[in-house]
Coordinates of C-alpha atoms in Angstrom, one line a residue:
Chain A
X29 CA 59.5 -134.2 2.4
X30 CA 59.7 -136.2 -0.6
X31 CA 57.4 -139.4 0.3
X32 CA 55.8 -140.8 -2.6
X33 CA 51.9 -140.8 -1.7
X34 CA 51.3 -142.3 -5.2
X35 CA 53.4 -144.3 -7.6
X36 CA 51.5 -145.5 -10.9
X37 CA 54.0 -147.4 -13.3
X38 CA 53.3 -148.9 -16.7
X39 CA 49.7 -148.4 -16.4
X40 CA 47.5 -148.9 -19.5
X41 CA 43.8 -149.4 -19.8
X42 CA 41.5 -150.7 -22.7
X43 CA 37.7 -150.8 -23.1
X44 CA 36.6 -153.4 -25.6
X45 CA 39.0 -153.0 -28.1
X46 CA 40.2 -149.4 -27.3
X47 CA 42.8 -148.4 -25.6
X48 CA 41.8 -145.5 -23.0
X49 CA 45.2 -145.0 -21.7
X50 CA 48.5 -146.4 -22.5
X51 CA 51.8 -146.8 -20.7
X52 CA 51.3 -143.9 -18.0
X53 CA 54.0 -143.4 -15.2
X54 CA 53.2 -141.2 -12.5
X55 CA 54.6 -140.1 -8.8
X56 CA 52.8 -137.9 -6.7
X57 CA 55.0 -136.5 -3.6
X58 CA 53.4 -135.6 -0.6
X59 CA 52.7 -131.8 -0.7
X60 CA 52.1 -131.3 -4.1
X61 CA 49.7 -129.6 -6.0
X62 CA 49.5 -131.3 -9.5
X63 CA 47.7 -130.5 -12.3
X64 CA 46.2 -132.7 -15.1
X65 CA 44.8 -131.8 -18.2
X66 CA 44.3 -132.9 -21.5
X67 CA 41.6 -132.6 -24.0
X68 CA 37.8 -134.4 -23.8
X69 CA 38.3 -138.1 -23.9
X70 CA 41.8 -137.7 -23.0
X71 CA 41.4 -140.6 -20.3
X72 CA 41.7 -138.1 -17.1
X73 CA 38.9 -139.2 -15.0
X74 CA 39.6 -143.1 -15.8
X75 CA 43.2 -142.0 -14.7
X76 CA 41.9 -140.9 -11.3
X77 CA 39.6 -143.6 -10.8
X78 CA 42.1 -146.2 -11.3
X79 CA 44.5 -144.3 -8.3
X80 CA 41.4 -144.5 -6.2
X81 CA 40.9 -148.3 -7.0
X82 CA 37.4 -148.1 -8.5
X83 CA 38.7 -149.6 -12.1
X84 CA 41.1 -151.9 -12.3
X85 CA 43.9 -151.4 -15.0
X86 CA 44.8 -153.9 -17.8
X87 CA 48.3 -153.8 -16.9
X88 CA 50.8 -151.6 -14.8
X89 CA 51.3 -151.2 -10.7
X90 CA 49.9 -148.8 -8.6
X91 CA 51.3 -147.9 -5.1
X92 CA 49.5 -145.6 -2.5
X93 CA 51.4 -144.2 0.3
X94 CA 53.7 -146.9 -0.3
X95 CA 51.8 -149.8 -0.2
X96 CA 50.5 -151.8 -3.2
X97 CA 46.8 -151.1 -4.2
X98 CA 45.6 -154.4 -3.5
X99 CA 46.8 -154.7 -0.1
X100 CA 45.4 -151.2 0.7
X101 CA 43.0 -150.4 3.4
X102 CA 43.5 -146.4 4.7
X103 CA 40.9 -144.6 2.2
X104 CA 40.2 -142.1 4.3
X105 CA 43.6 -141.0 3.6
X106 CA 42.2 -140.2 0.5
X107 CA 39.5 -137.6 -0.3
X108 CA 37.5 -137.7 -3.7
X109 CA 35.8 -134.9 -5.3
X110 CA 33.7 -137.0 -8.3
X111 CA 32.9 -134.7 -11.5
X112 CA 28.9 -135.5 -11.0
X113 CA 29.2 -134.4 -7.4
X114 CA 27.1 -131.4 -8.5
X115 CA 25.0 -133.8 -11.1
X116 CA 23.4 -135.5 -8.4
X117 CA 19.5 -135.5 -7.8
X118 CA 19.0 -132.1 -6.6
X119 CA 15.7 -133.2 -4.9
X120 CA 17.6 -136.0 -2.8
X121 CA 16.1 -135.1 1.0
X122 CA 19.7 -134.9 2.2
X123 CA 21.1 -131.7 4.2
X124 CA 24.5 -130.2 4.5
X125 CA 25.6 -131.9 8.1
X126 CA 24.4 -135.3 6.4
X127 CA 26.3 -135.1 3.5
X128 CA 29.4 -134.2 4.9
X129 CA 29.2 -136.7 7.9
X130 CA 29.5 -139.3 5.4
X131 CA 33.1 -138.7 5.3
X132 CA 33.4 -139.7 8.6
X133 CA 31.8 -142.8 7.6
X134 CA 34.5 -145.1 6.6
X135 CA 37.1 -143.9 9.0
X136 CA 34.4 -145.3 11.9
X137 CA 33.9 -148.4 10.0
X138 CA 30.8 -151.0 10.5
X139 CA 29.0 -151.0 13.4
X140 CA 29.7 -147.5 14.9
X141 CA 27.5 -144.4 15.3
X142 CA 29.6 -141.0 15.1
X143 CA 30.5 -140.0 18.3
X144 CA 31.6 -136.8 19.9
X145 CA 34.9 -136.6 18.0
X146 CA 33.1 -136.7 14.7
X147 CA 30.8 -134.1 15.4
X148 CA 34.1 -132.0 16.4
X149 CA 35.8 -133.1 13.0
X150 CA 32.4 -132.6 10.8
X151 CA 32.3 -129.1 12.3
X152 CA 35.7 -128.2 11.7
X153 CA 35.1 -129.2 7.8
X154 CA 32.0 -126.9 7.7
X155 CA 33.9 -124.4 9.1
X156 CA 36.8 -124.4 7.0
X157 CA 34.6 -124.3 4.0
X158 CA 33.0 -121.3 5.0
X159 CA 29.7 -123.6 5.2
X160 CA 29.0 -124.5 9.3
X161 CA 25.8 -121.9 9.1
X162 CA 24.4 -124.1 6.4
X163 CA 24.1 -126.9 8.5
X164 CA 20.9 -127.7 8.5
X165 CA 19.8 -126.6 4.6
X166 CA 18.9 -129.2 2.3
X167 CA 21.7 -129.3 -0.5
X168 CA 19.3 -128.9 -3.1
X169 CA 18.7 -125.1 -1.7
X170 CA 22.2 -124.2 -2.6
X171 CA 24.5 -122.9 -5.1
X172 CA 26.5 -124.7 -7.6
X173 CA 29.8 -123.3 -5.5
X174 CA 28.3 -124.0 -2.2
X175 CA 27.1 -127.7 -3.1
X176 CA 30.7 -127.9 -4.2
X177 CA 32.4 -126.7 -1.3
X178 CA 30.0 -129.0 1.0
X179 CA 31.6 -132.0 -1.1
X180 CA 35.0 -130.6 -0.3
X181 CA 33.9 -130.2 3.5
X182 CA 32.9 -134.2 3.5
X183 CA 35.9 -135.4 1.5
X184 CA 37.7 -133.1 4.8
X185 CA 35.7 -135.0 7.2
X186 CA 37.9 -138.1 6.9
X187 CA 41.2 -136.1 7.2
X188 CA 42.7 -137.1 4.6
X189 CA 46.2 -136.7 3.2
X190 CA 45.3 -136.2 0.0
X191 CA 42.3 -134.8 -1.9
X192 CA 41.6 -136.0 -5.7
X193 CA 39.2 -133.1 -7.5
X194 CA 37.7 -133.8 -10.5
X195 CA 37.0 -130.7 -12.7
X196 CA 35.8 -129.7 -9.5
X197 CA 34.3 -126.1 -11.0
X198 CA 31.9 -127.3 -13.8
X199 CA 28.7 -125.4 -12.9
X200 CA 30.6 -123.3 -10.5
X201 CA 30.1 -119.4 -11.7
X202 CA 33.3 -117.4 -12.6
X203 CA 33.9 -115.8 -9.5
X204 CA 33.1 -118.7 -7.3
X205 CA 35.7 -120.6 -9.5
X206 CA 38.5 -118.1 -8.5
X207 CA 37.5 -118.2 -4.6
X208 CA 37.5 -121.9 -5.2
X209 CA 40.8 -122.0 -6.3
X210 CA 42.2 -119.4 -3.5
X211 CA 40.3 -122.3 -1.0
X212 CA 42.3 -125.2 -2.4
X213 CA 45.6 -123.2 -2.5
X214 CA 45.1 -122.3 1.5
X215 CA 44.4 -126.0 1.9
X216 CA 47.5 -127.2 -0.2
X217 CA 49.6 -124.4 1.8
X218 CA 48.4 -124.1 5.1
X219 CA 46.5 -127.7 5.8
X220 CA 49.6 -129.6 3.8
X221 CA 47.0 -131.6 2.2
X222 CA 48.3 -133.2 -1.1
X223 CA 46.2 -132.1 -3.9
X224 CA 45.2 -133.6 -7.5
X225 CA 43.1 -131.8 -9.7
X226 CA 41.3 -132.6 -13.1
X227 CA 40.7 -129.2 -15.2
X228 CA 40.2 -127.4 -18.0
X229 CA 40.4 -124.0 -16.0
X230 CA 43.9 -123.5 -17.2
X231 CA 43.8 -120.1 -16.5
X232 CA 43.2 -120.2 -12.5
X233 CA 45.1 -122.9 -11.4
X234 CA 48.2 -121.9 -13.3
X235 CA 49.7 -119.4 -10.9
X236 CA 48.7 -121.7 -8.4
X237 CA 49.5 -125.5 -9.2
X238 CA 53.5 -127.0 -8.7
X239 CA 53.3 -129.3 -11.3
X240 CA 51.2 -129.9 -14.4
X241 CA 50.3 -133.3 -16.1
X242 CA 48.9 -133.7 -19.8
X243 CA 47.4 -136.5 -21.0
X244 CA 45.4 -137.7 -24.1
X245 CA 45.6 -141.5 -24.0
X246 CA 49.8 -141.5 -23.1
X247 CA 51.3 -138.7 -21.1
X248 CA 52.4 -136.6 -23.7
X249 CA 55.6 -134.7 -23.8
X250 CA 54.7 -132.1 -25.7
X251 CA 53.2 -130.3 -23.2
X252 CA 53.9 -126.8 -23.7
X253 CA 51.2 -124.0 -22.5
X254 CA 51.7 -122.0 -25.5
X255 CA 50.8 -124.9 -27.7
X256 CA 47.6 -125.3 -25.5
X257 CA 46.4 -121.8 -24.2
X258 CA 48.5 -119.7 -26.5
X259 CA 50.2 -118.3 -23.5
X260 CA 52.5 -119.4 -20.7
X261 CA 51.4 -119.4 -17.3
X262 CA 54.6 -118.0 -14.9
X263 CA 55.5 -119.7 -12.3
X264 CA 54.7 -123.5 -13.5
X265 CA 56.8 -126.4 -14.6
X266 CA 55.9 -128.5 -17.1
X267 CA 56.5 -131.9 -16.8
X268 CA 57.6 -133.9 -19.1
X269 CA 58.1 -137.5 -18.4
X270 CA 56.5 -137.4 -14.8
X271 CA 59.2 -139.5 -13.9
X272 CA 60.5 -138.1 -10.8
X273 CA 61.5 -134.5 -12.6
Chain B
X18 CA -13.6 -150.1 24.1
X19 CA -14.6 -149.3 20.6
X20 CA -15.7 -152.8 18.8
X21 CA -13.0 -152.9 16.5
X22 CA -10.2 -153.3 19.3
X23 CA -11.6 -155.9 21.1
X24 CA -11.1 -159.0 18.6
X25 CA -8.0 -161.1 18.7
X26 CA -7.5 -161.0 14.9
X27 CA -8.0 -157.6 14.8
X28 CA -5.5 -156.2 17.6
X29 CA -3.1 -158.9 15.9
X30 CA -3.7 -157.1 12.8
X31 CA -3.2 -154.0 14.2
X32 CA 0.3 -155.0 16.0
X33 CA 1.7 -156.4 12.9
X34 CA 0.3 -153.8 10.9
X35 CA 2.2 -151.2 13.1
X36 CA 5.0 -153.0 12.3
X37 CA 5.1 -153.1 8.5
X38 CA 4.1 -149.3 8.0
X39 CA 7.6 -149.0 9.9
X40 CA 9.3 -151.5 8.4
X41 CA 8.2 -150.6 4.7
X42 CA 9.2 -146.8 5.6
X43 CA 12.5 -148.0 6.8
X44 CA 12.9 -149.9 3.4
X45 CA 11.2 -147.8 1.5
X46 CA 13.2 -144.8 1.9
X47 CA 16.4 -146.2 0.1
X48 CA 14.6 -148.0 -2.5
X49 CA 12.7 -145.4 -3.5
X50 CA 16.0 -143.2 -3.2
X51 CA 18.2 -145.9 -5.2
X52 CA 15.4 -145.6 -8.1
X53 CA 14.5 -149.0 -6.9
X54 CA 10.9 -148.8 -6.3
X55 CA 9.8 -151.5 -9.0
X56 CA 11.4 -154.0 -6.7
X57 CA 9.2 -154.5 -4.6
X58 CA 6.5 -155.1 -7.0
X59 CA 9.3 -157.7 -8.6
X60 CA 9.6 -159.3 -5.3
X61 CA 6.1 -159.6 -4.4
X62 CA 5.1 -161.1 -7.5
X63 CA 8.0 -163.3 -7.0
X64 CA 6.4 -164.3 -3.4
X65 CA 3.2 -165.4 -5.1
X66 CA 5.0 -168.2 -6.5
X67 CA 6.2 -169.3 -3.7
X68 CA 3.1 -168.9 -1.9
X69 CA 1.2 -170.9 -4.9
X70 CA 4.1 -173.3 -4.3
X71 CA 3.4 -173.3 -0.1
X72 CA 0.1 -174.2 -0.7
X73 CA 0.3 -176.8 -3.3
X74 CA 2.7 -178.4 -1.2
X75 CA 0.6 -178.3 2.1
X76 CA 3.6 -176.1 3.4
X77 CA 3.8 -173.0 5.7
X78 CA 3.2 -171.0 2.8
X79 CA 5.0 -168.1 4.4
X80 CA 8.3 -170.0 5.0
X81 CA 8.1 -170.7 1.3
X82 CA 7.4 -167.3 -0.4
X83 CA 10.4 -165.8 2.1
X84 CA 12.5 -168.7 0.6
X85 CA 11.3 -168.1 -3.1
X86 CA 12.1 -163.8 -3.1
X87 CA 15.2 -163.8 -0.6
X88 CA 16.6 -166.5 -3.5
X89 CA 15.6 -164.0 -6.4
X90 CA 16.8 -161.1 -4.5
X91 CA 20.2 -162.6 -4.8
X92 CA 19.7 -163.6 -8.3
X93 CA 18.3 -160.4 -9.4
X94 CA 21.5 -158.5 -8.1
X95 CA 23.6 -161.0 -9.9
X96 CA 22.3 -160.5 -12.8
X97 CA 22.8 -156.8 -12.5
X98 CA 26.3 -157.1 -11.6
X99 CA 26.6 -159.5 -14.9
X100 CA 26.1 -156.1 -16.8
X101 CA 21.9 -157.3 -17.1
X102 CA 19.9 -154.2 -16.8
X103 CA 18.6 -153.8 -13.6
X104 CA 15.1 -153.5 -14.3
X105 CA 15.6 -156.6 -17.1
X106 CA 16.8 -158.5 -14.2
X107 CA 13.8 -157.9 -12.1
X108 CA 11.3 -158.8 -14.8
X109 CA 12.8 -162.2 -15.7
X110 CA 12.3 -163.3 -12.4
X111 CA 8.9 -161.5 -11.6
X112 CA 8.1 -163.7 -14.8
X113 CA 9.3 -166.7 -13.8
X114 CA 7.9 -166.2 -10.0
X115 CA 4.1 -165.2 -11.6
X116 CA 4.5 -168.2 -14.1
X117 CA 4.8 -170.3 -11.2
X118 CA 2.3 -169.3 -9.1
X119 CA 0.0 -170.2 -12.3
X120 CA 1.0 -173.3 -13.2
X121 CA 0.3 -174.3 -9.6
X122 CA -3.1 -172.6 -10.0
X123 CA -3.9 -175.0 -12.9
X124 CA -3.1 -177.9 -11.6
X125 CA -4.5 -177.8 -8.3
X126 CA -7.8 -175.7 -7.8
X127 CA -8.6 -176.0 -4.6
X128 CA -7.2 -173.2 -2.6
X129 CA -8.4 -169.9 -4.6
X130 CA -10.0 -168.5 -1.1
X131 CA -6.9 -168.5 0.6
X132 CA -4.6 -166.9 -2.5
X133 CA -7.6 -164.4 -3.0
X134 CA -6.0 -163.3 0.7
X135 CA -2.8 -163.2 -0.3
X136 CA -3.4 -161.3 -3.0
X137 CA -5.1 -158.3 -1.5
X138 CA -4.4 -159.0 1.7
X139 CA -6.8 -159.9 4.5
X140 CA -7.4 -158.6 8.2
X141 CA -8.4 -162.2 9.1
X142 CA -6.3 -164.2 8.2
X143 CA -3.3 -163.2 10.9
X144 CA -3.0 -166.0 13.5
X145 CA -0.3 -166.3 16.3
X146 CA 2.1 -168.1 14.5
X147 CA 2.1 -165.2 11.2
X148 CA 2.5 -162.5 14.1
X149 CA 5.4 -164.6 15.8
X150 CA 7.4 -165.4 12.6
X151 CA 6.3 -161.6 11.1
X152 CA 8.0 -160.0 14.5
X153 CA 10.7 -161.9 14.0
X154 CA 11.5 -161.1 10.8
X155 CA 11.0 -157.4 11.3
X156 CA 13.6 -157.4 14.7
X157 CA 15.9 -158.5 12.3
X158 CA 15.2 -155.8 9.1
X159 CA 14.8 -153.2 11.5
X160 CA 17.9 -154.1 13.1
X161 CA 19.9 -154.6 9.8
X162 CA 18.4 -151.1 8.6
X163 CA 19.8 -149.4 12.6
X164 CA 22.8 -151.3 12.0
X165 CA 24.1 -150.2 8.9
X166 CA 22.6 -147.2 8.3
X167 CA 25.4 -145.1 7.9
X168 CA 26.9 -147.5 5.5
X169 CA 23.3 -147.6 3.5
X170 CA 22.7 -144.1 3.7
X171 CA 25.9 -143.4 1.9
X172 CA 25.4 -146.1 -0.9
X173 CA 22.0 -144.7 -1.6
X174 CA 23.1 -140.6 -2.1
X175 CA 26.4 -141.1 -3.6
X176 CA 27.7 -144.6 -4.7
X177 CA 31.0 -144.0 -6.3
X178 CA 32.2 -141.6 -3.4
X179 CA 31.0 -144.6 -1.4
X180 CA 32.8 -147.3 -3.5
X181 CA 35.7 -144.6 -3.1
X182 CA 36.1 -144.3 0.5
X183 CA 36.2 -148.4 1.0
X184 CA 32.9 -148.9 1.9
X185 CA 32.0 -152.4 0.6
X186 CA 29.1 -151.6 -1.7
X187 CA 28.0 -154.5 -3.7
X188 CA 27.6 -156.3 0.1
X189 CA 25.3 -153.7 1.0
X190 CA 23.0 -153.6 -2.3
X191 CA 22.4 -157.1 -2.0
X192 CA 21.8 -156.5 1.9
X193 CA 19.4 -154.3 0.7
X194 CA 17.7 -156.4 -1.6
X195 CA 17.7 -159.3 0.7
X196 CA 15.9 -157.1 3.0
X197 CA 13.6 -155.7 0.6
X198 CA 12.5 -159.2 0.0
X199 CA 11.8 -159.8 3.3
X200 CA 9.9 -156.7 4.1
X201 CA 7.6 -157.8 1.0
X202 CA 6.8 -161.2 2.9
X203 CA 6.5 -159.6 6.0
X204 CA 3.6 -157.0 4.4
X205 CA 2.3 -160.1 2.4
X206 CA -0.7 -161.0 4.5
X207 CA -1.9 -157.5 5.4
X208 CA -1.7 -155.5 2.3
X209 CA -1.4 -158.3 0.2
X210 CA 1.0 -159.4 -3.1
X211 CA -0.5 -156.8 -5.7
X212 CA -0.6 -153.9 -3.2
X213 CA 2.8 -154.4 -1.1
X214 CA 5.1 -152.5 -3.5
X215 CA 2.5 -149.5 -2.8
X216 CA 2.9 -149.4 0.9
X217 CA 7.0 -149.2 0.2
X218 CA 6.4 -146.5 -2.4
X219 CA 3.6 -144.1 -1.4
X220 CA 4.1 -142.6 2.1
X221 CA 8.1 -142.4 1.3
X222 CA 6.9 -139.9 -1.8
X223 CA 4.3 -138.3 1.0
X224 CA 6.9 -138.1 3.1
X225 CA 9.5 -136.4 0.6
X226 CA 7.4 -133.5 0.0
X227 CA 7.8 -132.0 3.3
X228 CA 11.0 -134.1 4.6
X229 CA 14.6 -131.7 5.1
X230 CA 16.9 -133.9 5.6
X231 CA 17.3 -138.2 5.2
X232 CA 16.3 -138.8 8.7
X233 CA 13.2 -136.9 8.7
X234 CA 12.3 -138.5 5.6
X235 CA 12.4 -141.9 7.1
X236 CA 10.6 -140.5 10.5
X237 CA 7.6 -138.6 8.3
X238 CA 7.2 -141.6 6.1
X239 CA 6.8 -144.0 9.2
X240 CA 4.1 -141.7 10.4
X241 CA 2.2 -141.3 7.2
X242 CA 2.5 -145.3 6.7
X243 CA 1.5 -146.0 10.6
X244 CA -2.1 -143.5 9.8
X245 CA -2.7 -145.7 6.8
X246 CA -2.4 -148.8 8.4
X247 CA -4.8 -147.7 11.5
X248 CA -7.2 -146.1 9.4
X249 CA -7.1 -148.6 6.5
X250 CA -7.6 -151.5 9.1
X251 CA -10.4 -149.6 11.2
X252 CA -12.1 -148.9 7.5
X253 CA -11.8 -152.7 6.2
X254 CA -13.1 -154.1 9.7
X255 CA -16.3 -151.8 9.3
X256 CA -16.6 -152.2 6.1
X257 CA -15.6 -155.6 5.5
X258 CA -13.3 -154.7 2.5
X259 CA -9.7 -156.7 1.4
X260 CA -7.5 -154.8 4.2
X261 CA -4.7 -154.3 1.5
X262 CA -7.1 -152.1 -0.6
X263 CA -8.2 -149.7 2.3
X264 CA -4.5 -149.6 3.6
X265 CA -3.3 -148.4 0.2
X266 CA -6.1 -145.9 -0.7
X267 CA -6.0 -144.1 2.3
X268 CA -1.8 -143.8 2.0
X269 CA -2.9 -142.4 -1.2
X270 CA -5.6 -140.0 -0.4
X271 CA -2.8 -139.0 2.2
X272 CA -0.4 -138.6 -0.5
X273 CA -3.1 -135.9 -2.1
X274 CA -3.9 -134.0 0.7
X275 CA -0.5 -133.8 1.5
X276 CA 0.6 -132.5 -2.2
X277 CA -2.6 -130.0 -2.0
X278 CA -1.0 -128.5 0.9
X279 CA 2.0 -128.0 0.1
X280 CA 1.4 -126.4 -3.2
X281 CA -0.9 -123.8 -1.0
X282 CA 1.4 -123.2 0.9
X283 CA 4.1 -123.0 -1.7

């Protein structure tokens, strides 16, 4: 299938008087696995929170799942995995069933308790995240890679279509990152969930990702793993214009 | 029947006292949560004013102080969302809402028994009318809080994610402010303007020594507050001290015990 989930065109952004990012096209086809990296201040993260409509651009249209921004109403289609999602008070009184029914929350909308069905669709998360005997721990009691993959169970919880990670791994030991990365690949493979991902983990997700993005304010086209890493991942096309391919 | 059941002030003391330890829990938890807690402080002070004002004016003073801290509720989360700091915002208008209360207390001297009540709250001075206007108020907190739980719940442990999966956030913060305000007019009468933020704060930090989960925090906290009340009210009726005082020490001396435990135990 070659839907376009997410169409960004022309998009800049400036703070104050600097300019964050600058004329960035991207399409993101349903079933993908992209990439996007780019160096500390690059403008990644304020890339990904203007697809999920939490900052508005200066200037350029974004389309999700076909439909402009604005007009836009399914975000439970859409699962997001923030960068502080393990920076968050680790004394909150919150446990693992909580957290992860919230992504239930805004499918059910205002007014309704979780019903059966939830509880079905929460479990199923926990499940599939290896996490359903944690149920009842407080989050706090966990590990950096567990906490993570309870985030990854609520953004689940709302089925979505497609899941946006932000250097999901930070505080997530080596060989949790690697198990990590094994997870999203089933998820991208066998679930058909559309992923995006935010990293400087070059090394794991190369053999795994479809596509890889660079950016540092523009989309550069330059983006050649040897110039980066010093080595070139097999198996992965660079893009270069990110304009279809 | 022991004595101190069998007067009407102080079973209508006790009923609306009930009411506030669960309504303050309720309220509590999130603010405290959301890094919040000098609201209610803020508010209260704010609450004075309008009491001063109430009074001055020969008005149901209650009516006014809701009137004076819903207003600044709204004002103080507009102020935030015009990039003011949060806690900047909150002392501009617990300023203005003091400053208030004592230019009215300057120019008219007359009523410095009743705002001694108001200020550390007073087991006697809750008539029919106070408990009919309190319940009502609390019915409709309560009910806000059952009602969008879910929705405040999320806001309070992740707000991004939140803002992220469409769930209309600034709405909420002000409904929580809004109801913040209220709950601080509510408590007014009982505990009393300088102690109300206390009775929001402490049994909600009792409470999250021993809570698991969000729920349970709420649930604990509404016990720990409903024991202060009862035993705060039973000690100011014996001992004919400002109810607001005895309320908030014994949520305290709660709070210890409670932290002494738990370290024993580990």
């Amino acid at each position: 299938m070659d839907e376009k989930i997410i169409e960004m065109t022309s998009i800049s952004y400036k703070q104050d008087a600097s300019r964050i990012l600058e004329d960035i096209n991207l399409e993101i086809k349903r079933g993908e696995f992209l990439g996007i990296i780019g160096p500390n201040g690059a403008g990644k993260t304020t890339l990904l929170k203007i697809m999920l409509g939490l900052i508005k651009p200066t200037s350029g249209t974004i389309k999700l799942f076909g439909e402009d921004i604005h007009h836009f109403k399914d975000w439970y289609k859409i699962g997001y995995i923030p960068q502080h999602a393990l920076n968050y008070d680790a004394n909150f009184p919150v446990n693992v069933f909580e957290v992860v029914s919230m992504g239930r929350f805004s499918k059910k909308g205002l007014f309704k308790n979780l019903g059966k069905e939830d509880m079905r669709v929460i479990d199923d998360a926990l499940e599939i995240v290896g996490m359903k005997e944690y149920k009842n721990r407080r989050i706090g009691e966990l590990s950096g890679g567990q906490q993570q993959r309870v985030f990854i169970a609520r953004a689940l919880a709302s089925q979505p279509e497609l899941l946006i990670l932000d250097e999901p791994t930070v505080g997530v030991d080596i060989a949790g990152q690697k198990e990590f990365y094994d997870f999203l690949e089933k998820l991208n493979k066998e679930k058909k969930i559309t992923l995006v991902i935010v990293t400087h983990d070059i090394g794991n997700i190369s053999s795994r990702i479809g596509r890889l993005a660079c950016i540092n304010k523009k989309m550069f086209s330059g983006c050649h793993p040897e110039e980066l890493f010093g080595y070139a991942p097999e198996g992965m096309k660079f893009v270069h214009h990110l304009h279809g391919e | 029947m022991l004595e101190v059941f069998q007067y009407g002030f102080m079973q209508r003391a006790f009923i609306a006292g009930i009411m506030i330890a669960i309504i303050c829990s309720a309220i509590g938890t999130f603010i405290v949560l959301k890094r919040l807690s000098m609201i209610g402080d803020g508010l209260s002070h704010i609450a004075l004013g309008g009491i001063a004002l109430g009074l001055f004016l020969g008005v149901y003073p209650v009516i006014s102080a809701l009137i004076f801290s819903v207003l600044s509720a709204v004002g103080i989360n507009s102020l935030k969302r015009a990039k003011i700091y949060g806690d900047v915002a909150i002392a501009i208008f617990f300023s203005a809402g003091l400053a208030v209360a004592v230019v009215i207390l300057s120019l008219a001297k007359g009523f410095n028994v009743d705002l001694f009540s108001y200020l550390f709250g007073s087991i006697l001075t809750v008539n029919e009318t106070d408990l009919q206007v309190m319940t009502g108020l609390g019915i409709f907190t309560l009910g806000a809080v059952v009602i969008f739980y879910k929705e405040l719940f999320y806001i309070t442990f992740d707000e991004i994610s939140a803002r992220a999966s469409g769930i209309p956030v600034e709405k909420l913060n002000t409904l929580l402010v809004v109801l913040t305000a209220i709950t601080v007019v509510i408590s007014l009468k009982i505990v009393g303007i300088l102690l109300v933020s206390s009775l929001l704060v402490v049994p909600v930090a009792t409470s999250l020594q021993i809570s698991r989960n969000f729920k349970e925090t709420i649930l604990i906290s509404m016990i720990f507050a409903i024991l202060s009340v009862v035993v705060g009210l039973i000690i100011s009726f014996y001992f004919n001290l400002a109810s607001g005082g005895a309320i908030v020490l014994t949520s305290v001396i709660v709070f210890l015990i409670v932290m002494i435990y738990k370290n024993r135990i580990g």
